[in-house]
Amino acid sequence: MKISLEEVKKQIGQIEQLVVRAFESSMYLVQVKLKKGEELLNVCDDKGTIMRFNSQLDAKFQFKGLGITDTALVHESPYNEMIGMPGGKMEPLQVKLANPDDDYS
């Protein structure tokens, strides 16, 4: 499911988690989990297109001032498949990041 960036900005204090998903070629997508919901929502623009960012700092900048207290970077690696080994399901790398309001960059 999707949620617009404008709608996210109206949810001050209601965002349980901000998830920055890293993909190859410096592409990052952002998902949010609202306190009143169960699922992660893809953040999109006003036309409904999922937003794409060039860095985790660029992605977090849009969410400054929203009181987010849990931010994570998630990266799923296709490495095994790239070297000819069976793909299978591997747990993605998940790393805690500084929250947008705490990031000084």
mmCIF file of N, CA, C and O in Angstrom:
data_model
loop_
_atom_site.group_PDB
_atom_site.id
_atom_site.type_symbol
_atom_site.label_atom_id
_atom_site.label_comp_id
_atom_site.label_asym_id
_atom_site.label_seq_id
_atom_site.Cartn_x
_atom_site.Cartn_y
_atom_site.Cartn_z
ATOM 1 N N MET A 1 0.833 -1.180 0.000
ATOM 2 C CA MET A 1 0.000 0.000 0.000
ATOM 3 C C MET A 1 0.879 1.245 0.000
ATOM 4 O O MET A 1 2.023 1.202 0.388
ATOM 5 N N LYS A 2 0.291 2.350 -0.395
ATOM 6 C CA LYS A 2 1.029 3.606 -0.516
ATOM 7 C C LYS A 2 0.421 4.675 0.385
ATOM 8 O O LYS A 2 -0.740 4.607 0.752
ATOM 9 N N ILE A 3 1.255 5.669 0.672
ATOM 10 C CA ILE A 3 0.812 6.869 1.369
ATOM 11 C C ILE A 3 1.598 8.025 0.772
ATOM 12 O O ILE A 3 2.797 7.908 0.497
ATOM 13 N N SER A 4 0.931 9.145 0.528
ATOM 14 C CA SER A 4 1.628 10.291 -0.065
ATOM 15 C C SER A 4 2.507 10.976 0.973
ATOM 16 O O SER A 4 2.238 10.923 2.176
ATOM 17 N N LEU A 5 3.551 11.624 0.493
ATOM 18 C CA LEU A 5 4.452 12.359 1.375
ATOM 19 C C LEU A 5 3.681 13.437 2.130
ATOM 20 O O LEU A 5 3.907 13.644 3.319
ATOM 21 N N GLU A 6 2.745 14.092 1.465
ATOM 22 C CA GLU A 6 1.943 15.127 2.121
ATOM 23 C C GLU A 6 1.125 14.539 3.268
ATOM 24 O O GLU A 6 0.984 15.152 4.318
ATOM 25 N N GLU A 7 0.569 13.344 3.072
ATOM 26 C CA GLU A 7 -0.208 12.680 4.118
ATOM 27 C C GLU A 7 0.706 12.271 5.281
ATOM 28 O O GLU A 7 0.323 12.378 6.443
ATOM 29 N N VAL A 8 1.914 11.830 4.965
ATOM 30 C CA VAL A 8 2.888 11.463 6.016
ATOM 31 C C VAL A 8 3.197 12.682 6.875
ATOM 32 O O VAL A 8 3.251 12.596 8.094
ATOM 33 N N LYS A 9 3.376 13.834 6.238
ATOM 34 C CA LYS A 9 3.721 15.050 6.973
ATOM 35 C C LYS A 9 2.604 15.503 7.910
ATOM 36 O O LYS A 9 2.842 16.252 8.840
ATOM 37 N N LYS A 10 1.388 15.030 7.693
ATOM 38 C CA LYS A 10 0.269 15.339 8.586
ATOM 39 C C LYS A 10 0.234 14.397 9.794
ATOM 40 O O LYS A 10 -0.559 14.601 10.705
ATOM 41 N N GLN A 11 1.090 13.376 9.790
ATOM 42 C CA GLN A 11 1.064 12.339 10.822
ATOM 43 C C GLN A 11 2.104 12.597 11.922
ATOM 44 O O GLN A 11 2.678 11.649 12.467
ATOM 45 N N ILE A 12 2.351 13.843 12.282
ATOM 46 C CA ILE A 12 3.364 14.171 13.293
ATOM 47 C C ILE A 12 3.076 13.393 14.574
ATOM 48 O O ILE A 12 1.969 13.428 15.103
ATOM 49 N N GLY A 13 4.092 12.678 15.043
ATOM 50 C CA GLY A 13 3.979 11.889 16.262
ATOM 51 C C GLY A 13 3.253 10.567 16.087
ATOM 52 O O GLY A 13 3.124 9.805 17.033
ATOM 53 N N GLN A 14 2.783 10.269 14.883
ATOM 54 C CA GLN A 14 2.031 9.030 14.641
ATOM 55 C C GLN A 14 2.822 8.006 13.827
ATOM 56 O O GLN A 14 2.291 6.966 13.473
ATOM 57 N N ILE A 15 4.070 8.305 13.539
ATOM 58 C CA ILE A 15 4.891 7.376 12.764
ATOM 59 C C ILE A 15 5.689 6.508 13.723
ATOM 60 O O ILE A 15 6.506 7.000 14.491
ATOM 61 N N GLU A 16 5.423 5.213 13.680
ATOM 62 C CA GLU A 16 6.103 4.271 14.569
ATOM 63 C C GLU A 16 7.511 3.969 14.076
ATOM 64 O O GLU A 16 8.436 3.850 14.864
ATOM 65 N N GLN A 17 7.674 3.837 12.751
ATOM 66 C CA GLN A 17 8.991 3.498 12.210
ATOM 67 C C GLN A 17 9.144 4.044 10.800
ATOM 68 O O GLN A 17 8.201 4.031 10.014
ATOM 69 N N LEU A 18 10.361 4.509 10.500
ATOM 70 C CA LEU A 18 10.739 4.926 9.154
ATOM 71 C C LEU A 18 11.737 3.889 8.653
ATOM 72 O O LEU A 18 12.738 3.618 9.322
ATOM 73 N N VAL A 19 11.455 3.294 7.506
ATOM 74 C CA VAL A 19 12.335 2.274 6.935
ATOM 75 C C VAL A 19 12.874 2.790 5.612
ATOM 76 O O VAL A 19 12.105 3.125 4.711
ATOM 77 N N VAL A 20 14.193 2.862 5.512
ATOM 78 C CA VAL A 20 14.858 3.262 4.275
ATOM 79 C C VAL A 20 15.363 1.970 3.631
ATOM 80 O O VAL A 20 16.192 1.271 4.212
ATOM 81 N N ARG A 21 14.858 1.639 2.459
ATOM 82 C CA ARG A 21 15.242 0.413 1.754
ATOM 83 C C ARG A 21 16.302 0.759 0.715
ATOM 84 O O ARG A 21 16.080 1.612 -0.149
ATOM 85 N N ALA A 22 17.457 0.095 0.813
ATOM 86 C CA ALA A 22 18.575 0.337 -0.094
ATOM 87 C C ALA A 22 18.568 -0.684 -1.226
ATOM 88 O O ALA A 22 18.411 -1.878 -0.994
ATOM 89 N N PHE A 23 18.745 -0.192 -2.431
ATOM 90 C CA PHE A 23 18.858 -1.032 -3.616
ATOM 91 C C PHE A 23 20.130 -0.639 -4.335
ATOM 92 O O PHE A 23 20.726 0.393 -4.057
ATOM 93 N N GLU A 24 20.546 -1.441 -5.295
ATOM 94 C CA GLU A 24 21.771 -1.122 -6.008
ATOM 95 C C GLU A 24 21.633 0.162 -6.811
ATOM 96 O O GLU A 24 20.529 0.656 -7.014
ATOM 97 N N SER A 25 22.740 0.688 -7.250
ATOM 98 C CA SER A 25 22.805 1.926 -8.036
ATOM 99 C C SER A 25 22.340 3.143 -7.253
ATOM 100 O O SER A 25 21.702 4.036 -7.799
ATOM 101 N N SER A 26 22.609 3.189 -5.976
ATOM 102 C CA SER A 26 22.273 4.344 -5.141
ATOM 103 C C SER A 26 20.803 4.710 -5.222
ATOM 104 O O SER A 26 20.439 5.872 -5.378
ATOM 105 N N MET A 27 19.940 3.712 -5.106
ATOM 106 C CA MET A 27 18.510 3.951 -5.119
ATOM 107 C C MET A 27 17.944 3.559 -3.756
ATOM 108 O O MET A 27 18.214 2.467 -3.257
ATOM 109 N N TYR A 28 17.193 4.476 -3.174
ATOM 110 C CA TYR A 28 16.591 4.251 -1.864
ATOM 111 C C TYR A 28 15.102 4.553 -1.946
ATOM 112 O O TYR A 28 14.697 5.554 -2.537
ATOM 113 N N LEU A 29 14.303 3.690 -1.355
ATOM 114 C CA LEU A 29 12.870 3.903 -1.231
ATOM 115 C C LEU A 29 12.551 3.989 0.247
ATOM 116 O O LEU A 29 13.286 3.445 1.075
ATOM 117 N N VAL A 30 11.463 4.658 0.596
ATOM 118 C CA VAL A 30 11.124 4.851 2.004
ATOM 119 C C VAL A 30 9.740 4.259 2.283
ATOM 120 O O VAL A 30 8.816 4.412 1.486
ATOM 121 N N GLN A 31 9.649 3.602 3.431
ATOM 122 C CA GLN A 31 8.377 3.081 3.914
ATOM 123 C C GLN A 31 8.165 3.601 5.327
ATOM 124 O O GLN A 31 9.134 3.837 6.054
ATOM 125 N N VAL A 32 6.917 3.771 5.696
ATOM 126 C CA VAL A 32 6.592 4.178 7.066
ATOM 127 C C VAL A 32 5.591 3.195 7.653
ATOM 128 O O VAL A 32 4.775 2.619 6.937
ATOM 129 N N LYS A 33 5.699 3.031 8.944
ATOM 130 C CA LYS A 33 4.707 2.244 9.677
ATOM 131 C C LYS A 33 4.056 3.205 10.655
ATOM 132 O O LYS A 33 4.726 3.812 11.494
ATOM 133 N N LEU A 34 2.744 3.361 10.519
ATOM 134 C CA LEU A 34 2.000 4.246 11.413
ATOM 135 C C LEU A 34 1.633 3.496 12.680
ATOM 136 O O LEU A 34 1.448 2.277 12.664
ATOM 137 N N LYS A 35 1.506 4.209 13.785
ATOM 138 C CA LYS A 35 1.147 3.584 15.061
ATOM 139 C C LYS A 35 -0.200 2.881 14.994
ATOM 140 O O LYS A 35 -0.408 1.882 15.656
ATOM 141 N N LYS A 36 -1.095 3.378 14.168
ATOM 142 C CA LYS A 36 -2.429 2.788 14.088
ATOM 143 C C LYS A 36 -2.529 1.673 13.041
ATOM 144 O O LYS A 36 -3.592 1.124 12.831
ATOM 145 N N GLY A 37 -1.424 1.337 12.380
ATOM 146 C CA GLY A 37 -1.464 0.331 11.321
ATOM 147 C C GLY A 37 -0.516 -0.820 11.558
ATOM 148 O O GLY A 37 0.349 -0.767 12.421
ATOM 149 N N GLU A 38 -0.693 -1.861 10.781
ATOM 150 C CA GLU A 38 0.132 -3.065 10.904
ATOM 151 C C GLU A 38 1.215 -3.146 9.841
ATOM 152 O O GLU A 38 2.234 -3.778 10.046
ATOM 153 N N GLU A 39 0.977 -2.544 8.687
ATOM 154 C CA GLU A 39 1.870 -2.759 7.563
ATOM 155 C C GLU A 39 2.732 -1.541 7.251
ATOM 156 O O GLU A 39 2.421 -0.419 7.645
ATOM 157 N N LEU A 40 3.814 -1.808 6.510
ATOM 158 C CA LEU A 40 4.663 -0.732 6.018
ATOM 159 C C LEU A 40 4.018 -0.142 4.773
ATOM 160 O O LEU A 40 3.553 -0.872 3.898
ATOM 161 N N LEU A 41 3.979 1.177 4.700
ATOM 162 C CA LEU A 41 3.386 1.881 3.566
ATOM 163 C C LEU A 41 4.486 2.530 2.742
ATOM 164 O O LEU A 41 5.378 3.200 3.290
ATOM 165 N N ASN A 42 4.465 2.342 1.433
ATOM 166 C CA ASN A 42 5.432 2.968 0.542
ATOM 167 C C ASN A 42 5.088 4.443 0.393
ATOM 168 O O ASN A 42 3.938 4.790 0.126
ATOM 169 N N VAL A 43 6.083 5.299 0.540
ATOM 170 C CA VAL A 43 5.866 6.742 0.419
ATOM 171 C C VAL A 43 5.904 7.118 -1.057
ATOM 172 O O VAL A 43 6.839 6.766 -1.780
ATOM 173 N N CYS A 44 4.861 7.824 -1.497
ATOM 174 C CA CYS A 44 4.763 8.211 -2.900
ATOM 175 C C CYS A 44 4.567 9.724 -3.024
ATOM 176 O O CYS A 44 4.299 10.413 -2.043
ATOM 177 N N ASP A 45 4.686 10.213 -4.248
ATOM 178 C CA ASP A 45 4.469 11.637 -4.493
ATOM 179 C C ASP A 45 2.970 11.894 -4.682
ATOM 180 O O ASP A 45 2.154 10.981 -4.543
ATOM 181 N N ASP A 46 2.613 13.125 -5.027
ATOM 182 C CA ASP A 46 1.198 13.477 -5.148
ATOM 183 C C ASP A 46 0.514 12.834 -6.358
ATOM 184 O O ASP A 46 -0.699 12.848 -6.471
ATOM 185 N N LYS A 47 1.301 12.232 -7.260
ATOM 186 C CA LYS A 47 0.739 11.531 -8.418
ATOM 187 C C LYS A 47 0.616 10.034 -8.183
ATOM 188 O O LYS A 47 0.181 9.296 -9.063
ATOM 189 N N GLY A 48 1.059 9.567 -6.993
ATOM 190 C CA GLY A 48 0.976 8.149 -6.681
ATOM 191 C C GLY A 48 2.191 7.334 -7.076
ATOM 192 O O GLY A 48 2.201 6.114 -6.943
ATOM 193 N N THR A 49 3.248 7.998 -7.536
ATOM 194 C CA THR A 49 4.476 7.314 -7.914
ATOM 195 C C THR A 49 5.363 7.169 -6.682
ATOM 196 O O THR A 49 5.605 8.147 -5.971
ATOM 197 N N ILE A 50 5.842 5.955 -6.446
ATOM 198 C CA ILE A 50 6.701 5.725 -5.284
ATOM 199 C C ILE A 50 7.958 6.575 -5.418
ATOM 200 O O ILE A 50 8.600 6.595 -6.468
ATOM 201 N N MET A 51 8.283 7.285 -4.347
ATOM 202 C CA MET A 51 9.415 8.214 -4.366
ATOM 203 C C MET A 51 10.739 7.460 -4.301
ATOM 204 O O MET A 51 10.867 6.470 -3.601
ATOM 205 N N ARG A 52 11.715 7.974 -5.021
ATOM 206 C CA ARG A 52 13.052 7.384 -5.103
ATOM 207 C C ARG A 52 14.053 8.455 -4.663
ATOM 208 O O ARG A 52 13.949 9.609 -5.069
ATOM 209 N N PHE A 53 15.013 8.040 -3.836
ATOM 210 C CA PHE A 53 16.013 8.972 -3.321
ATOM 211 C C PHE A 53 17.410 8.477 -3.690
ATOM 212 O O PHE A 53 17.614 7.293 -3.950
ATOM 213 N N ASN A 54 18.392 9.390 -3.695
ATOM 214 C CA ASN A 54 19.755 9.043 -4.097
ATOM 215 C C ASN A 54 20.665 8.650 -2.946
ATOM 216 O O ASN A 54 21.759 8.155 -3.170
ATOM 217 N N SER A 55 20.250 8.898 -1.712
ATOM 218 C CA SER A 55 21.053 8.527 -0.543
ATOM 219 C C SER A 55 20.132 8.407 0.663
ATOM 220 O O SER A 55 19.010 8.915 0.640
ATOM 221 N N GLN A 56 20.625 7.785 1.707
ATOM 222 C CA GLN A 56 19.798 7.681 2.915
ATOM 223 C C GLN A 56 19.617 9.058 3.546
ATOM 224 O O GLN A 56 18.579 9.344 4.120
ATOM 225 N N LEU A 57 20.593 9.935 3.418
ATOM 226 C CA LEU A 57 20.442 11.294 3.954
ATOM 227 C C LEU A 57 19.369 12.065 3.189
ATOM 228 O O LEU A 57 18.545 12.763 3.775
ATOM 229 N N ASP A 58 19.376 11.923 1.875
ATOM 230 C CA ASP A 58 18.361 12.556 1.027
ATOM 231 C C ASP A 58 16.970 12.044 1.401
ATOM 232 O O ASP A 58 16.016 12.812 1.487
ATOM 233 N N ALA A 59 16.862 10.747 1.650
ATOM 234 C CA ALA A 59 15.573 10.157 2.016
ATOM 235 C C ALA A 59 15.092 10.669 3.372
ATOM 236 O O ALA A 59 13.924 11.037 3.521
ATOM 237 N N LYS A 60 15.970 10.707 4.355
ATOM 238 C CA LYS A 60 15.571 11.132 5.699
ATOM 239 C C LYS A 60 15.237 12.611 5.781
ATOM 240 O O LYS A 60 14.418 13.023 6.601
ATOM 241 N N PHE A 61 15.845 13.429 4.918
ATOM 242 C CA PHE A 61 15.627 14.876 4.958
ATOM 243 C C PHE A 61 14.146 15.234 4.851
ATOM 244 O O PHE A 61 13.675 16.170 5.496
ATOM 245 N N GLN A 62 13.401 14.501 4.043
ATOM 246 C CA GLN A 62 11.980 14.781 3.843
ATOM 247 C C GLN A 62 11.142 14.581 5.109
ATOM 248 O O GLN A 62 10.019 15.051 5.191
ATOM 249 N N PHE A 63 11.697 13.882 6.107
ATOM 250 C CA PHE A 63 10.927 13.503 7.286
ATOM 251 C C PHE A 63 11.373 14.227 8.560
ATOM 252 O O PHE A 63 10.979 13.856 9.651
ATOM 253 N N LYS A 64 12.206 15.269 8.400
ATOM 254 C CA LYS A 64 12.618 16.065 9.556
ATOM 255 C C LYS A 64 11.410 16.776 10.162
ATOM 256 O O LYS A 64 10.515 17.210 9.452
ATOM 257 N N GLY A 65 11.390 16.856 11.486
ATOM 258 C CA GLY A 65 10.334 17.560 12.180
ATOM 259 C C GLY A 65 9.078 16.740 12.441
ATOM 260 O O GLY A 65 8.094 17.268 12.936
ATOM 261 N N LEU A 66 9.105 15.447 12.127
ATOM 262 C CA LEU A 66 7.920 14.617 12.318
ATOM 263 C C LEU A 66 7.981 13.779 13.593
ATOM 264 O O LEU A 66 7.081 12.997 13.864
ATOM 265 N N GLY A 67 9.046 13.936 14.379
ATOM 266 C CA GLY A 67 9.132 13.232 15.656
ATOM 267 C C GLY A 67 9.343 11.731 15.534
ATOM 268 O O GLY A 67 8.926 10.975 16.407
ATOM 269 N N ILE A 68 9.993 11.296 14.478
ATOM 270 C CA ILE A 68 10.232 9.867 14.273
ATOM 271 C C ILE A 68 11.306 9.396 15.245
ATOM 272 O O ILE A 68 12.368 10.007 15.367
ATOM 273 N N THR A 69 11.033 8.291 15.950
ATOM 274 C CA THR A 69 11.963 7.793 16.975
ATOM 275 C C THR A 69 12.556 6.427 16.648
ATOM 276 O O THR A 69 13.315 5.886 17.436
ATOM 277 N N ASP A 70 12.223 5.860 15.496
ATOM 278 C CA ASP A 70 12.778 4.563 15.089
ATOM 279 C C ASP A 70 13.008 4.582 13.584
ATOM 280 O O ASP A 70 12.057 4.651 12.807
ATOM 281 N N THR A 71 14.276 4.549 13.191
ATOM 282 C CA THR A 71 14.643 4.585 11.774
ATOM 283 C C THR A 71 15.597 3.449 11.492
ATOM 284 O O THR A 71 16.537 3.209 12.252
ATOM 285 N N ALA A 72 15.359 2.742 10.385
ATOM 286 C CA ALA A 72 16.212 1.606 10.032
ATOM 287 C C ALA A 72 16.528 1.624 8.542
ATOM 288 O O ALA A 72 15.724 2.082 7.725
ATOM 289 N N LEU A 73 17.706 1.106 8.208
ATOM 290 C CA LEU A 73 18.109 0.883 6.833
ATOM 291 C C LEU A 73 17.998 -0.613 6.589
ATOM 292 O O LEU A 73 18.505 -1.414 7.387
ATOM 293 N N VAL A 74 17.326 -1.018 5.510
ATOM 294 C CA VAL A 74 17.173 -2.431 5.169
ATOM 295 C C VAL A 74 17.759 -2.645 3.781
ATOM 296 O O VAL A 74 17.446 -1.907 2.838
ATOM 297 N N HIS A 75 18.632 -3.658 3.674
ATOM 298 C CA HIS A 75 19.259 -3.972 2.386
ATOM 299 C C HIS A 75 19.209 -5.476 2.155
ATOM 300 O O HIS A 75 19.733 -6.242 2.955
ATOM 301 N N GLU A 76 18.542 -5.863 1.076
ATOM 302 C CA GLU A 76 18.510 -7.268 0.685
ATOM 303 C C GLU A 76 19.556 -7.464 -0.401
ATOM 304 O O GLU A 76 19.551 -6.765 -1.401
ATOM 305 N N SER A 77 20.452 -8.414 -0.195
ATOM 306 C CA SER A 77 21.552 -8.614 -1.127
ATOM 307 C C SER A 77 21.281 -9.765 -2.096
ATOM 308 O O SER A 77 20.950 -10.869 -1.669
ATOM 309 N N PRO A 78 21.452 -9.512 -3.391
ATOM 310 C CA PRO A 78 21.317 -10.575 -4.380
ATOM 311 C C PRO A 78 22.662 -11.259 -4.660
ATOM 312 O O PRO A 78 22.831 -11.908 -5.674
ATOM 313 N N TYR A 79 23.623 -11.138 -3.754
ATOM 314 C CA TYR A 79 24.987 -11.590 -4.006
ATOM 315 C C TYR A 79 25.058 -13.063 -4.413
ATOM 316 O O TYR A 79 25.725 -13.406 -5.387
ATOM 317 N N ASN A 80 24.403 -13.960 -3.666
ATOM 318 C CA ASN A 80 24.487 -15.381 -3.987
ATOM 319 C C ASN A 80 24.035 -15.656 -5.411
ATOM 320 O O ASN A 80 24.675 -16.420 -6.142
ATOM 321 N N GLU A 81 22.947 -15.059 -5.820
ATOM 322 C CA GLU A 81 22.450 -15.256 -7.177
ATOM 323 C C GLU A 81 23.429 -14.702 -8.203
ATOM 324 O O GLU A 81 23.594 -15.266 -9.281
ATOM 325 N N MET A 82 24.099 -13.613 -7.872
ATOM 326 C CA MET A 82 25.018 -12.976 -8.805
ATOM 327 C C MET A 82 26.241 -13.832 -9.075
ATOM 328 O O MET A 82 26.835 -13.745 -10.149
ATOM 329 N N ILE A 83 26.628 -14.681 -8.127
ATOM 330 C CA ILE A 83 27.822 -15.511 -8.330
ATOM 331 C C ILE A 83 27.464 -16.949 -8.678
ATOM 332 O O ILE A 83 28.306 -17.833 -8.636
ATOM 333 N N GLY A 84 26.190 -17.189 -9.023
ATOM 334 C CA GLY A 84 25.781 -18.498 -9.489
ATOM 335 C C GLY A 84 25.368 -19.489 -8.416
ATOM 336 O O GLY A 84 25.151 -20.655 -8.695
ATOM 337 N N MET A 85 25.252 -19.050 -7.179
ATOM 338 C CA MET A 85 24.804 -19.929 -6.105
ATOM 339 C C MET A 85 23.285 -19.843 -6.003
ATOM 340 O O MET A 85 22.685 -18.885 -6.476
ATOM 341 N N PRO A 86 22.676 -20.849 -5.361
ATOM 342 C CA PRO A 86 21.217 -20.788 -5.196
ATOM 343 C C PRO A 86 20.804 -19.534 -4.432
ATOM 344 O O PRO A 86 21.445 -19.165 -3.441
ATOM 345 N N GLY A 87 19.743 -18.886 -4.923
ATOM 346 C CA GLY A 87 19.282 -17.647 -4.293
ATOM 347 C C GLY A 87 18.716 -17.878 -2.910
ATOM 348 O O GLY A 87 19.259 -17.428 -1.919
ATOM 349 N N GLY A 88 17.630 -18.593 -2.846
ATOM 350 C CA GLY A 88 17.008 -18.838 -1.549
ATOM 351 C C GLY A 88 16.620 -17.558 -0.842
ATOM 352 O O GLY A 88 16.912 -16.457 -1.282
ATOM 353 N N LYS A 89 15.964 -17.697 0.261
ATOM 354 C CA LYS A 89 15.547 -16.539 1.058
ATOM 355 C C LYS A 89 16.566 -16.288 2.146
ATOM 356 O O LYS A 89 16.820 -17.145 2.988
ATOM 357 N N MET A 90 17.192 -15.130 2.098
ATOM 358 C CA MET A 90 18.147 -14.724 3.119
ATOM 359 C C MET A 90 17.558 -13.557 3.884
ATOM 360 O O MET A 90 16.854 -12.727 3.315
ATOM 361 N N GLU A 91 17.856 -13.499 5.149
ATOM 362 C CA GLU A 91 17.409 -12.365 5.949
ATOM 363 C C GLU A 91 18.115 -11.103 5.467
ATOM 364 O O GLU A 91 19.326 -11.106 5.268
ATOM 365 N N PRO A 92 17.377 -10.022 5.273
ATOM 366 C CA PRO A 92 18.019 -8.778 4.839
ATOM 367 C C PRO A 92 18.852 -8.170 5.969
ATOM 368 O O PRO A 92 18.592 -8.401 7.145
ATOM 369 N N LEU A 93 19.857 -7.418 5.567
ATOM 370 C CA LEU A 93 20.659 -6.664 6.523
ATOM 371 C C LEU A 93 19.789 -5.515 7.022
ATOM 372 O O LEU A 93 19.201 -4.777 6.227
ATOM 373 N N GLN A 94 19.677 -5.382 8.334
ATOM 374 C CA GLN A 94 18.899 -4.280 8.908
ATOM 375 C C GLN A 94 19.768 -3.575 9.928
ATOM 376 O O GLN A 94 20.279 -4.189 10.855
ATOM 377 N N VAL A 95 19.926 -2.273 9.734
ATOM 378 C CA VAL A 95 20.798 -1.456 10.574
ATOM 379 C C VAL A 95 20.017 -0.263 11.089
ATOM 380 O O VAL A 95 19.302 0.398 10.329
ATOM 381 N N LYS A 96 20.158 0.031 12.369
ATOM 382 C CA LYS A 96 19.504 1.212 12.942
ATOM 383 C C LYS A 96 20.236 2.462 12.445
ATOM 384 O O LYS A 96 21.449 2.511 12.422
ATOM 385 N N LEU A 97 19.463 3.466 12.053
ATOM 386 C CA LEU A 97 20.016 4.748 11.598
ATOM 387 C C LEU A 97 19.630 5.855 12.571
ATOM 388 O O LEU A 97 18.663 5.719 13.325
ATOM 389 N N ALA A 98 20.356 6.944 12.493
ATOM 390 C CA ALA A 98 19.961 8.129 13.251
ATOM 391 C C ALA A 98 18.613 8.599 12.713
ATOM 392 O O ALA A 98 18.349 8.530 11.514
ATOM 393 N N ASN A 99 17.756 9.035 13.591
ATOM 394 C CA ASN A 99 16.446 9.521 13.190
ATOM 395 C C ASN A 99 16.581 10.843 12.437
ATOM 396 O O ASN A 99 17.555 11.581 12.646
ATOM 397 N N PRO A 100 15.641 11.165 11.559
ATOM 398 C CA PRO A 100 15.752 12.395 10.780
ATOM 399 C C PRO A 100 15.978 13.646 11.631
ATOM 400 O O PRO A 100 16.761 14.515 11.249
ATOM 401 N N ASP A 101 15.322 13.763 12.778
ATOM 402 C CA ASP A 101 15.489 14.951 13.603
ATOM 403 C C ASP A 101 16.855 14.986 14.309
ATOM 404 O O ASP A 101 17.298 16.048 14.746
ATOM 405 N N ASP A 102 17.513 13.836 14.428
ATOM 406 C CA ASP A 102 18.811 13.750 15.121
ATOM 407 C C ASP A 102 19.988 13.804 14.159
ATOM 408 O O ASP A 102 21.128 13.815 14.585
ATOM 409 N N ASP A 103 19.726 13.791 12.872
ATOM 410 C CA ASP A 103 20.783 13.774 11.864
ATOM 411 C C ASP A 103 21.179 15.204 11.544
ATOM 412 O O ASP A 103 20.355 15.994 11.127
ATOM 413 N N TYR A 104 22.438 15.520 11.730
ATOM 414 C CA TYR A 104 22.898 16.903 11.572
ATOM 415 C C TYR A 104 23.408 17.229 10.161
ATOM 416 O O TYR A 104 23.914 18.297 9.931
ATOM 417 N N SER A 105 23.301 16.282 9.234
ATOM 418 C CA SER A 105 23.828 16.555 7.897
ATOM 419 C C SER A 105 22.858 17.320 7.052
ATOM 420 O O SER A 105 21.740 17.512 7.329
#
